[in-house]
Amino acid sequence: MSEQTDSESRKLLVRLRDVMAGELAGQARLNKITHLIADSMGTEVCSIYLFRDEDTLELCATQGLNPEAVHQTRMRLGEGLVGRVAKRAQVINTADAPSAKGFRFMPETGEEIYSSFLGVPVQRLGERLGVLVVQSKDQRTYSADEIYALEVVAMVLAEMTELGAFVGEGAALSARHQQSVLLRGTTAQEGAAQGHVWLHEPRVVVTNPIADDPERELERLQGAVEELRVGVDKMLAASAGGDKDQLQVLEAYRMYANSKGWMRRMQDDIRSGLSAEAAVEKEQSMARARMEQVQDAYLRERLSDLDDLSNRMLRILTGQGAETGAAMPVDPILVARNIGPAELLEYDRKLKGIVLEEGSVGSHAAIVARALAIPLVVHAKRITTEALNGDRIMVDGDQGLVHLRPDDTVASAFGEKIAMQAKAQERYVSIKDKPAQTRCGKTISLVMNAGLMADLPSLESSGAEGVGLFRTELQFLVRNQMPRRSELSAIYARVLDAAKDKEVVFRTLDIGSDKVLPYMKPNDEPNPALGWRAIRVGLDKPGVMRMQLQALIRAANGRPLTVMFPFVAQFDEYTRARAEVDKTLALEEKLGHVLPQSIKIGAMLETPSLAFAPPKFFQEVDFLSIGGNDLKQFFFAADRENERVRRRYDTLNVSFLTFIERIVERCASTDTPLSFCGEDAGRPVEALCLAAIGLRKLSMRPASIGPVKSLLRRVDLDELRKIISDGRHRGDQSVRPAVMEWLPTQF
């Protein structure tokens, strides 16, 4: 960038700062800013468009266009050249705007006499705020220096918009972070909660976007970069010889921290008049905008690395660390872009709910949220840029909705929903110690899923008859290195102690697919859900399996032990795994350890192939548990992480229920104990249908036991079985409509 342009840019920013410092209303500020920009850049038009809602831009100020069009001209995201700039978060620079792709003529603006057009996005950390436009009568393409200068100004406008400098009348000039917002995400854990926002990573606020002394700002930037480099080098030294993936991330940090291009761009920003903080945030905003456009997973990860590095730089420059001094509210709802299981567990049981901007249904955070029995919504876009610490928030995990700063009507309706749930919970407590016996005399065993010591108190409070699934992988996921056998043994012993005489089914390590250990090299598989995971990992790495089996045997210490192998797809995998148990028992006896009083070895049926295993398998296995979540996605060939298809197929689909019924019949013919484990076991209507087709044991999250038991005790399963059979004979695709029509007749 030329020194002359550099000087002109600084002069413009200084003039902008003076406007900001003046006692002007928001609209007056915008009007003056458009005049300043047009005058400084020698253009006949300068206009500022801001979003009035998520999809609509509004002309909020102009120098050169018809002033009557202000707050009247609006366009949808992607509509016209202005809408395209906003949607793509990219500059549009054309000498002949009327001939450009996507041009839309707005007659009320009087813009038909202007040929050239330059539009740059006004954005902050990936959030669209508006578009800044200059236009001229001459047919000319704006230079790279002019584009850069306008981008710098747009950066300042974004910061000042965030700080409330342009508050005025109308939706487009309304104060930020004060309006009610409804965010639609994806349900990762059901339930409802209300409370106040607690940001996992507090926002860094840049209050001085314009530099007084560029040389001083360059020194501050250099000092921050040096501190950052030293910090990264220390992290690398501490991680030497450790997890390769963590080292790769740190190496990426080091590469960016030493990037001459990154440093040069920020130095240019400062020479143009930005402060060091604003220069870093400008680069971060552009990286986030690119991240929205990039499809390649590797490039997205690298841009994410740069984003994280920028956050570290901003905290160094501003002194705004993770500890802001703010007190966590008594009813915290955690808001974050993403979060790991170890970080989540540090909050213990303080959280009422979780909202993530990213995440997935099968993420580690989702697994922990289920264990903690708190609602979790993922894919809630814009939540981290929209929410502030202390904002009132309501999380509807059942619908995947987040109400941020809800109005009184929404708050009242949501409060009624929670009150109804609380009242129902009182009813569930009253039947806690009663059996789940139906009106037709059938008794269904209801057991709970667990994975943390924190789950075990629910064994008593929920009325669960035991633990039908203890996820042992959580103890591996929350660590940065492989846990020791003695550590695992102590944990498993405490689980058995807490369960007292109730059975605990320990599922061996179920990793792979969506559960990748932080210290194990991930495999770049095209379809991890169908790849190297669960029992396949255990059989290929028998040392890890043997270590875990030894820990379980020692934890039992003479008590009964129940072990289940996950993701068994064929008879041979079960026989090989069982052989490992026999070898480990022999070894433990030789070492002088007390063997379990009895041991049951089962398998999780999660692949359709195992349902067709030879009769000998069903005769030899001590018990089977249907893993409903995986079995359903493989049965329908519908990835449960894919939002386009995961809700398309109903559990009460006749084909799926018929398949489950065949498994029930095969197990009945060999007297093989069978249970159903998964999200559907905890959904009352689905649980009724599973019980009606013959399942007598259901394993679910503790909070679901009350609702499922309450409904089971009020129905006749023989009648329901006939409803299902009739639907099958009619050729219904799903029996849900028929079941929902029949259900009210039972009350």
XYZ file of C-alpha atoms in Angstrom:
747
model
C 0.000 0.000 0.000
C 1.410 3.429 -0.941
C 2.459 5.904 1.764
C 0.052 8.496 0.337
C -2.905 6.104 0.590
C -1.666 5.091 4.043
C -1.699 8.723 5.168
C -5.139 9.383 3.643
C -6.562 6.325 5.377
C -5.220 7.499 8.749
C -6.664 10.962 8.202
C -10.088 9.468 7.436
C -10.008 7.278 10.544
C -9.003 10.240 12.710
C -11.975 12.193 11.311
C -14.215 9.188 11.983
C -12.982 9.012 15.558
C -13.843 12.671 16.058
C -17.363 11.994 14.778
C -17.683 9.057 17.169
C -16.529 11.175 20.088
C -19.054 13.922 19.362
C -22.415 14.260 21.074
C -24.471 13.057 18.148
C -27.443 10.727 17.825
C -26.928 7.449 15.989
C -28.581 8.585 12.740
C -26.658 11.847 12.721
C -23.397 9.955 13.173
C -24.170 7.697 10.231
C -25.087 10.666 8.050
C -21.844 12.439 8.858
C -19.789 9.283 8.304
C -21.166 8.754 4.792
C -20.283 12.364 3.961
C -16.748 11.940 5.327
C -16.097 8.720 3.392
C -17.436 10.111 0.101
C -15.367 13.270 0.540
C -12.203 11.377 1.502
C -12.423 8.835 -1.319
C -13.577 11.332 -3.965
C -16.782 9.454 -4.745
C -20.202 10.906 -5.403
C -22.008 8.313 -3.308
C -21.385 6.586 0.006
C -24.122 4.455 1.569
C -24.375 2.294 4.678
C -26.753 -0.672 4.745
C -27.389 -2.478 8.043
C -29.395 -5.611 8.834
C -32.843 -4.975 10.286
C -33.307 -8.721 10.776
C -31.368 -11.859 9.922
C -32.348 -11.793 6.225
C -33.097 -8.140 5.398
C -30.764 -5.196 4.747
C -31.922 -1.606 5.069
C -30.413 1.584 3.664
C -29.609 3.494 6.871
C -27.581 6.462 5.617
C -26.388 7.876 2.293
C -24.448 10.704 0.744
C -25.446 11.070 -2.909
C -28.514 8.846 -3.218
C -32.042 10.120 -2.670
C -32.318 10.875 1.086
C -36.011 9.894 0.932
C -34.884 6.300 0.338
C -33.215 6.062 3.772
C -35.020 3.458 5.909
C -37.335 2.791 2.950
C -35.051 0.811 0.628
C -34.693 -2.776 1.773
C -33.407 -5.963 0.175
C -33.166 -9.603 1.065
C -29.865 -11.320 1.736
C -28.435 -12.179 -1.693
C -30.695 -9.684 -3.524
C -28.965 -7.121 -5.733
C -25.270 -6.274 -5.549
C -25.556 -5.129 -1.923
C -27.317 -8.352 -0.912
C -24.672 -10.422 -2.733
C -21.839 -8.660 -0.885
C -23.542 -9.479 2.423
C -24.350 -13.091 1.564
C -20.924 -13.973 0.191
C -19.010 -11.759 2.660
C -16.885 -10.714 -0.304
C -16.062 -7.432 -2.057
C -17.860 -6.549 -5.301
C -15.975 -4.042 -7.460
C -17.418 -3.212 -10.887
C -17.126 -0.335 -13.367
C -20.580 -1.021 -14.822
C -22.961 -1.925 -12.020
C -26.164 -2.169 -14.130
C -24.510 -4.873 -16.251
C -23.079 -6.801 -13.302
C -24.474 -10.184 -12.342
C -27.226 -9.912 -9.734
C -27.810 -6.163 -10.174
C -31.250 -4.982 -9.089
C -32.487 -1.498 -9.898
C -33.941 0.408 -6.938
C -35.756 3.361 -8.567
C -36.451 5.196 -5.291
C -32.707 5.653 -4.665
C -31.910 7.536 -7.894
C -28.800 5.397 -8.369
C -29.326 4.870 -12.111
C -26.889 7.686 -12.964
C -23.991 5.979 -11.134
C -21.987 3.365 -13.027
C -19.136 2.250 -10.769
C -19.848 0.291 -7.596
C -17.642 -0.866 -4.722
C -19.255 -2.756 -1.854
C -17.462 -4.280 1.137
C -19.025 -6.332 3.945
C -19.339 -4.859 7.410
C -18.718 -7.879 9.618
C -17.338 -8.757 12.997
C -15.940 -12.197 13.816
C -17.952 -13.848 11.080
C -21.198 -12.084 11.989
C -22.825 -10.094 9.190
C -23.679 -6.547 10.251
C -24.153 -4.739 6.941
C -22.541 -3.429 3.752
C -20.548 -0.246 3.037
C -20.870 1.054 -0.548
C -19.284 3.820 -2.629
C -20.431 4.727 -6.167
C -19.423 7.120 -8.933
C -20.783 8.295 -12.282
C -17.523 7.483 -14.063
C -17.096 3.937 -15.309
C -14.043 2.895 -13.355
C -12.790 -0.003 -11.312
C -11.626 0.941 -7.837
C -7.953 0.306 -7.029
C -6.627 -2.235 -4.547
C -5.631 0.644 -2.244
C -9.171 2.054 -2.318
C -10.670 -1.361 -1.589
C -8.286 -1.830 1.313
C -9.070 1.623 2.726
C -12.808 0.921 2.571
C -12.306 -2.463 4.296
C -10.444 -0.718 7.115
C -13.300 1.758 7.514
C -15.818 -1.131 7.463
C -13.872 -2.753 10.285
C -14.207 0.412 12.398
C -17.918 0.658 11.581
C -18.365 -2.958 12.730
C -16.688 -2.244 16.062
C -18.681 0.935 16.597
C -21.917 -0.881 15.710
C -21.053 -3.494 18.329
C -20.425 -0.729 20.884
C -23.821 0.894 20.167
C -22.629 4.046 18.379
C -25.485 4.015 15.853
C -28.506 3.332 18.019
C -31.626 5.069 16.786
C -35.213 4.503 15.735
C -36.246 1.448 13.752
C -35.144 -2.176 13.690
C -31.929 -1.564 11.730
C -30.662 0.931 14.329
C -31.905 -0.890 17.396
C -29.434 -1.501 20.210
C -27.519 -4.759 19.865
C -27.773 -7.515 22.457
C -31.059 -6.201 23.812
C -33.661 -7.661 21.473
C -35.359 -11.028 21.865
C -33.764 -13.648 19.635
C -35.016 -17.106 18.666
C -32.262 -19.471 17.525
C -33.037 -22.806 15.905
C -30.479 -25.521 16.491
C -30.419 -29.288 16.770
C -31.444 -31.391 19.756
C -28.464 -33.244 21.205
C -29.994 -33.880 24.627
C -33.643 -33.459 25.447
C -35.070 -31.454 28.325
C -35.939 -27.846 29.117
C -34.048 -25.328 31.229
C -34.068 -21.614 31.899
C -31.380 -19.472 33.438
C -28.742 -16.917 32.541
C -25.927 -17.031 30.009
C -22.449 -18.030 31.098
C -19.951 -17.674 28.239
C -17.283 -20.372 28.216
C -14.958 -17.886 26.506
C -15.868 -14.308 27.483
C -16.054 -11.842 24.605
C -13.024 -9.676 23.958
C -14.282 -6.123 23.441
C -12.155 -3.747 21.341
C -12.977 -0.282 22.658
C -10.216 1.587 20.796
C -10.358 0.574 17.124
C -8.581 3.739 15.899
C -4.892 4.314 16.706
C -3.573 7.568 18.141
C 0.054 6.631 17.539
C 0.692 4.027 14.801
C 4.327 3.546 15.842
C 3.247 2.764 19.405
C 0.621 0.336 18.093
C 3.227 -1.425 15.939
C 5.388 -1.861 19.041
C 2.415 -3.267 20.988
C 1.668 -5.698 18.160
C 5.302 -6.834 18.003
C 5.364 -7.350 21.770
C 2.149 -9.370 21.720
C 3.405 -11.553 18.861
C 6.662 -12.211 20.741
C 4.722 -13.176 23.868
C 2.492 -15.406 21.766
C 5.485 -17.135 20.144
C 7.109 -17.770 23.509
C 3.840 -19.207 24.840
C 3.449 -21.535 21.855
C 7.069 -22.696 22.172
C 6.489 -23.462 25.860
C 3.357 -25.479 25.035
C 5.307 -27.390 22.380
C 8.126 -28.139 24.820
C 5.641 -29.344 27.437
C 3.951 -31.606 24.886
C 7.129 -33.074 23.423
C 6.816 -36.829 23.002
C 3.075 -36.683 23.690
C -0.019 -36.795 21.536
C 0.888 -36.348 17.866
C -2.365 -34.600 16.980
C -1.924 -32.056 19.757
C 1.631 -31.470 18.534
C 0.325 -30.904 14.997
C -2.093 -28.239 16.263
C 0.695 -26.525 18.198
C 2.971 -26.700 15.155
C 0.184 -24.987 13.184
C 0.048 -22.320 15.919
C 3.806 -21.831 15.636
C 3.562 -21.567 11.837
C 0.907 -18.845 12.053
C 2.668 -17.040 14.912
C 5.768 -16.822 12.692
C 3.855 -16.084 9.493
C 5.295 -13.027 7.780
C 2.137 -12.600 5.709
C -0.113 -12.544 8.798
C 2.200 -10.075 10.514
C 2.524 -7.859 7.425
C -1.247 -7.609 6.967
C -1.733 -6.546 10.591
C 1.114 -4.010 10.316
C -0.522 -2.568 7.188
C -3.815 -2.319 9.073
C -2.108 -0.358 11.834
C -0.360 1.966 9.370
C -3.805 2.616 7.893
C -4.959 3.865 11.271
C -6.237 0.844 13.199
C -5.161 -0.013 16.726
C -3.266 -3.275 17.324
C -6.407 -4.941 18.706
C -8.516 -3.835 15.752
C -5.863 -5.053 13.295
C -5.868 -8.510 14.889
C -9.666 -8.626 14.914
C -9.851 -7.500 11.281
C -7.706 -10.484 10.255
C -9.750 -12.757 12.533
C -13.029 -11.559 11.000
C -11.733 -12.227 7.497
C -10.557 -15.703 8.542
C -13.995 -16.485 9.972
C -15.664 -15.241 6.803
C -13.428 -17.559 4.754
C -14.236 -20.399 7.135
C -17.939 -19.985 6.301
C -17.167 -20.427 2.604
C -14.598 -23.260 2.754
C -15.874 -26.827 2.437
C -12.532 -28.614 2.753
C -12.235 -30.008 6.303
C -8.453 -29.541 6.490
C -8.616 -25.887 5.455
C -11.436 -25.268 7.928
C -9.280 -26.731 10.708
C -6.358 -24.491 9.758
C -8.597 -21.409 9.674
C -9.948 -22.491 13.054
C -6.350 -22.641 14.337
C -5.814 -19.078 13.119
C -9.049 -18.012 14.807
C -7.922 -19.482 18.125
C -4.503 -17.861 17.777
C -6.173 -14.492 17.147
C -8.191 -14.908 20.356
C -4.972 -15.506 22.269
C -3.457 -12.376 20.718
C -6.482 -10.264 21.628
C -6.343 -11.448 25.233
C -2.650 -10.517 25.408
C -3.275 -7.054 23.935
C -6.405 -6.208 25.932
C -5.538 -8.013 29.153
C -9.023 -9.540 29.018
C -8.374 -13.119 30.131
C -10.781 -15.972 30.636
C -11.209 -14.806 34.235
C -13.178 -11.576 33.968
C -14.039 -11.348 37.632
C -17.723 -11.845 36.875
C -19.553 -14.243 39.180
C -21.207 -17.264 37.608
C -24.995 -16.973 37.904
C -26.813 -19.421 40.176
C -28.642 -20.843 37.146
C -25.938 -20.904 34.436
C -26.657 -21.953 30.861
C -23.274 -22.537 29.231
C -22.792 -20.926 25.802
C -19.766 -21.799 23.656
C -18.658 -22.368 20.090
C -17.584 -25.857 21.097
C -16.277 -27.571 24.212
C -14.364 -30.710 25.087
C -15.530 -33.306 27.623
C -12.829 -32.514 30.188
C -13.668 -28.781 30.131
C -17.359 -29.578 30.454
C -16.822 -31.875 33.409
C -14.942 -29.088 35.215
C -18.290 -27.326 35.609
C -19.484 -30.395 37.532
C -23.271 -30.260 38.038
C -23.542 -26.469 38.225
C -24.906 -26.121 34.695
C -28.617 -26.074 33.906
C -28.137 -26.442 30.157
C -25.694 -26.060 27.273
C -25.921 -24.275 23.910
C -23.178 -24.774 21.315
C -22.647 -22.936 18.056
C -20.972 -25.999 16.584
C -20.916 -29.495 18.108
C -22.838 -32.554 16.961
C -25.406 -35.033 18.203
C -22.721 -37.632 18.847
C -20.001 -35.309 20.143
C -18.142 -35.817 23.393
C -20.034 -32.845 24.832
C -23.329 -34.554 23.979
C -22.207 -37.739 25.711
C -21.315 -35.816 28.875
C -24.541 -33.757 28.701
C -26.553 -36.975 28.606
C -24.594 -38.280 31.567
C -25.299 -35.041 33.463
C -28.965 -35.132 32.301
C -28.986 -31.491 31.161
C -30.479 -30.213 27.888
C -28.066 -29.553 25.040
C -28.726 -27.740 21.765
C -26.033 -27.751 19.070
C -25.702 -25.891 15.749
C -27.182 -22.728 17.318
C -25.654 -20.298 14.843
C -24.661 -16.825 16.069
C -25.197 -17.683 19.739
C -21.638 -16.740 20.783
C -21.772 -13.368 19.017
C -25.328 -12.615 20.105
C -25.302 -13.648 23.784
C -23.760 -11.690 26.638
C -22.924 -12.934 30.117
C -25.989 -12.655 32.317
C -28.549 -12.560 29.477
C -31.741 -14.420 30.263
C -31.955 -17.600 28.196
C -34.343 -20.524 27.785
C -33.254 -23.815 26.229
C -35.826 -26.151 24.721
C -33.837 -29.331 24.154
C -36.954 -31.170 23.003
C -37.443 -28.868 20.008
C -33.847 -27.710 19.513
C -34.819 -24.084 20.222
C -33.026 -21.355 22.170
C -34.882 -18.250 23.388
C -32.342 -15.518 24.148
C -33.642 -12.516 26.089
C -37.227 -13.804 25.656
C -40.162 -11.429 25.874
C -42.785 -11.851 28.597
C -45.108 -13.962 26.431
C -42.416 -16.503 25.555
C -41.078 -16.528 29.114
C -44.540 -17.174 30.509
C -45.262 -20.034 28.085
C -41.861 -21.569 28.734
C -42.303 -21.217 32.464
C -45.592 -23.090 32.213
C -43.852 -25.892 30.336
C -41.229 -26.241 33.054
C -43.906 -26.073 35.762
C -45.816 -28.888 34.063
C -42.645 -30.943 33.898
C -42.002 -30.302 37.599
C -45.551 -31.372 38.444
C -45.129 -34.521 36.374
C -41.840 -35.168 38.176
C -43.724 -35.167 41.486
C -45.998 -37.844 40.069
C -42.989 -39.881 38.949
C -41.470 -39.703 42.450
C -44.651 -41.193 43.884
C -44.240 -44.341 41.735
C -40.436 -44.551 42.054
C -40.514 -47.748 44.114
C -43.398 -49.364 42.255
C -42.853 -51.846 39.404
C -43.372 -50.876 35.765
C -46.318 -53.264 35.524
C -48.865 -52.763 32.755
C -52.626 -53.173 33.038
C -52.334 -56.523 31.274
C -49.962 -57.774 33.995
C -46.625 -57.584 32.149
C -43.638 -56.217 34.074
C -40.932 -54.263 32.247
C -37.500 -53.844 33.811
C -36.299 -50.224 33.562
C -32.580 -49.647 33.982
C -30.440 -46.553 33.448
C -27.500 -45.504 31.304
C -24.466 -43.981 33.000
C -20.861 -43.070 32.338
C -19.751 -40.940 35.272
C -19.642 -41.322 39.024
C -21.931 -38.283 39.076
C -24.639 -40.447 37.483
C -24.797 -42.995 40.285
C -26.983 -41.026 42.750
C -29.689 -41.231 40.053
C -29.777 -44.986 40.520
C -31.681 -44.468 43.766
C -33.590 -41.277 42.969
C -34.888 -42.433 39.572
C -36.097 -45.840 40.687
C -33.862 -47.614 38.152
C -33.451 -51.339 38.784
C -29.804 -51.262 37.753
C -27.362 -49.837 35.228
C -28.073 -51.302 31.801
C -25.149 -49.475 30.212
C -22.082 -47.981 31.861
C -20.069 -46.176 29.162
C -16.469 -46.836 30.102
C -15.089 -44.663 27.271
C -15.825 -41.424 29.165
C -12.947 -42.189 31.523
C -10.680 -42.345 28.462
C -12.136 -39.316 26.650
C -11.668 -36.822 29.476
C -7.936 -37.513 29.807
C -4.988 -36.334 27.731
C -3.269 -39.702 28.070
C -4.251 -43.332 28.489
C -5.574 -43.932 32.039
C -3.715 -46.424 34.195
C -5.187 -49.801 35.070
C -5.161 -48.930 38.772
C -7.102 -45.701 38.096
C -9.748 -47.543 36.095
C -10.023 -50.300 38.676
C -10.614 -47.769 41.445
C -13.326 -46.005 39.390
C -15.113 -49.259 38.498
C -14.960 -50.385 42.148
C -16.620 -47.138 43.260
C -19.341 -47.689 40.641
C -20.054 -51.173 41.971
C -19.986 -49.872 45.542
C -22.521 -47.161 44.666
C -24.778 -49.652 42.871
C -24.785 -51.922 45.939
C -26.566 -55.118 44.948
C -27.948 -53.796 41.655
C -26.436 -55.059 38.406
C -24.091 -52.816 36.414
C -23.442 -53.683 32.757
C -19.984 -52.370 31.853
C -19.606 -51.764 28.117
C -15.968 -52.090 27.098
C -14.200 -49.230 25.375
C -16.387 -47.903 22.553
C -14.164 -45.505 20.628
C -13.888 -44.537 16.994
C -16.567 -43.000 14.774
C -17.639 -39.867 16.719
C -15.587 -40.738 19.825
C -11.889 -40.119 19.129
C -9.415 -40.273 21.990
C -7.315 -37.090 22.170
C -4.126 -39.167 22.538
C -4.848 -41.715 19.821
C -4.004 -40.925 16.211
C -7.277 -40.551 14.305
C -7.764 -42.489 11.112
C -8.833 -40.436 8.131
C -11.672 -42.736 7.171
C -14.297 -41.751 4.589
C -17.070 -43.095 6.845
C -15.910 -43.423 10.478
C -19.278 -44.793 11.659
C -18.620 -47.857 9.505
C -14.886 -47.925 10.150
C -12.321 -48.917 12.733
C -14.212 -48.567 15.987
C -15.392 -50.266 19.203
C -14.757 -54.058 19.241
C -12.670 -53.761 16.075
C -10.209 -51.502 17.887
C -10.247 -53.802 20.930
C -9.459 -56.925 18.901
C -6.711 -55.166 16.938
C -5.235 -53.712 20.141
C -5.673 -56.577 22.607
C -3.341 -54.927 25.103
C -5.837 -52.109 25.710
C -8.746 -54.567 25.960
C -6.826 -56.801 28.376
C -5.878 -53.835 30.553
C -9.519 -52.790 30.824
C -10.700 -56.345 31.528
C -8.104 -56.655 34.304
C -9.348 -53.377 35.811
C -12.946 -54.667 35.752
C -12.032 -58.038 37.302
C -10.034 -56.405 40.082
C -12.824 -53.884 40.722
C -15.346 -56.721 41.129
C -13.134 -58.237 43.859
C -15.277 -61.329 44.269
C -18.591 -59.688 43.346
C -20.661 -60.566 40.241
C -19.398 -58.869 37.049
C -21.288 -58.124 33.832
C -19.361 -57.086 30.704
C -20.713 -56.179 27.277
C -18.769 -55.801 24.026
C -19.913 -53.001 21.664
C -20.535 -53.081 17.922
C -20.239 -56.836 17.437
C -21.048 -57.523 13.783
C -20.418 -61.279 13.546
C -20.123 -64.387 15.730
C -16.339 -64.576 15.329
C -15.823 -61.155 16.933
C -17.742 -62.258 20.007
C -15.863 -65.571 20.338
C -12.506 -63.793 20.015
C -13.470 -61.203 22.605
C -14.775 -63.867 24.965
C -11.498 -65.760 24.557
C -9.696 -62.593 25.730
C -11.877 -62.613 28.855
C -10.971 -66.250 29.535
C -7.251 -65.502 29.073
C -7.485 -62.493 31.375
C -9.331 -64.476 34.062
C -6.623 -67.155 33.937
C -3.903 -64.506 34.193
C -5.579 -62.774 37.126
C -5.985 -66.060 38.958
C -2.304 -66.814 38.369
C -1.400 -63.383 39.753
C -3.387 -64.149 42.888
C -6.237 -61.681 42.373
C -9.752 -62.516 43.563
C -11.955 -63.536 40.640
C -15.576 -62.379 40.248
C -18.216 -64.501 41.971
C -19.822 -64.875 38.541
C -19.284 -63.268 35.161
C -21.729 -62.622 32.337
C -20.417 -61.691 28.897
C -22.816 -60.050 26.464
C -22.804 -58.176 23.192
C -24.419 -55.055 21.842
C -26.468 -55.660 18.720
C -25.925 -52.502 16.668
C -25.548 -53.940 13.167
C -28.286 -55.753 11.238
C -25.795 -58.535 10.429
C -25.706 -59.784 14.023
C -29.474 -60.340 14.003
C -28.828 -63.049 11.398
C -25.940 -64.712 13.254
C -26.004 -68.546 13.585
C -28.175 -70.062 16.357
C -24.970 -71.052 18.172
C -24.205 -67.375 18.802
C -27.569 -66.809 20.501
C -26.993 -69.958 22.571
C -23.506 -68.959 23.712
C -23.920 -65.238 24.431
C -25.014 -64.579 28.020
C -27.209 -61.614 27.021
C -27.819 -59.155 24.200
C -28.587 -55.455 24.247
C -29.959 -53.766 21.146
C -28.042 -50.522 20.576
C -30.937 -48.617 19.086
C -29.099 -45.454 18.047
C -26.614 -47.187 15.738
C -28.936 -50.001 14.658
C -31.518 -47.493 13.450
C -29.042 -45.473 11.387
C -27.631 -48.612 9.759
C -31.078 -50.123 9.167
C -32.280 -47.015 7.317
C -28.844 -46.083 5.887
C -29.390 -42.644 7.433
C -26.466 -40.992 9.240
C -27.723 -39.718 12.606
C -25.238 -36.832 12.353
C -26.795 -35.695 9.067
C -29.633 -33.263 9.730
C -31.056 -33.768 6.258
C -31.873 -37.415 6.837
C -31.745 -38.265 10.520
C -35.343 -37.199 11.234
C -36.719 -38.678 8.035
C -37.144 -42.207 9.383
C -39.435 -43.067 12.279
C -38.596 -45.609 14.982
C -42.214 -46.727 14.741
C -41.766 -47.517 11.062
C -43.380 -50.933 10.493
C -40.240 -52.328 8.836
C -38.022 -51.380 11.775
C -40.464 -52.691 14.402
C -40.796 -55.941 12.457
C -37.008 -56.279 12.403
C -36.795 -55.695 16.175
C -39.570 -58.243 16.677
C -37.555 -60.860 14.768
C -34.632 -60.266 17.136
C -36.977 -60.692 20.111
C -38.206 -63.988 18.653
C -34.687 -65.309 18.032
C -33.652 -64.508 21.599
C -36.845 -66.069 22.987
C -36.119 -69.314 21.100
C -32.759 -69.669 22.897
C -33.761 -68.056 26.234
C -31.206 -65.304 25.640
C -31.875 -62.257 27.852
C -32.498 -59.174 25.672
C -32.739 -55.459 26.367
C -33.077 -52.291 24.285
C -30.688 -49.401 24.947
C -30.810 -45.980 23.326
C -32.655 -42.693 23.048
C -35.853 -44.390 21.879
C -36.007 -46.509 25.039
C -36.452 -43.258 26.988
C -39.227 -41.867 24.804
C -42.518 -42.989 26.373
C -44.470 -43.748 23.180
C -41.540 -45.569 21.564
C -40.907 -47.454 24.824
C -44.540 -48.647 24.878
C -44.244 -50.035 21.352
C -40.939 -51.758 22.103
C -42.523 -53.391 25.145
C -45.585 -54.362 23.096
C -43.483 -56.322 20.587
C -41.826 -58.310 23.365
C -38.939 -56.381 24.900
C -38.969 -56.740 28.675
C -35.939 -54.636 29.593
C -35.280 -51.031 28.551
C -32.177 -48.971 29.334
C -32.411 -45.173 29.246
C -31.198 -41.930 30.812
C -32.329 -41.634 34.463
C -34.673 -38.700 33.793
C -36.706 -40.839 31.362
C -37.503 -43.647 33.782
C -40.345 -41.794 35.511
C -42.223 -40.785 32.323
C -41.789 -44.245 30.764
C -42.892 -46.080 33.924
C -45.878 -43.769 34.379
C -47.174 -44.516 30.886
C -46.433 -48.244 31.042
C -48.500 -48.598 34.220
C -51.551 -47.099 32.455
C -51.764 -49.177 29.279
C -52.626 -52.634 28.037
C -49.750 -53.949 25.904
C -51.886 -56.705 24.385
C -54.176 -54.060 22.885
C -51.177 -52.088 21.654
C -49.647 -55.164 20.043
C -52.882 -55.615 18.076
C -52.762 -51.947 16.989
C -49.233 -52.522 15.670
C -50.229 -55.782 13.966
C -53.246 -54.143 12.331
C -51.051 -51.335 11.007
C -48.665 -53.875 9.520
C -51.509 -55.678 7.727
C -52.953 -52.385 6.432
C -49.595 -51.530 4.888
C -48.984 -48.476 7.097
C -45.493 -47.043 6.779
C -45.486 -46.090 10.470
C -47.808 -47.119 13.284
C -47.330 -43.784 15.060
C -50.640 -42.213 13.895
C -52.594 -45.312 14.935
C -50.809 -45.525 18.304
C -51.391 -41.833 19.040
C -55.070 -42.240 18.213
C -55.363 -45.276 20.517
C -53.356 -43.914 23.442
C -55.984 -41.465 24.843
C -58.445 -44.364 25.203
C -56.208 -45.816 27.925
C -56.599 -42.899 30.345
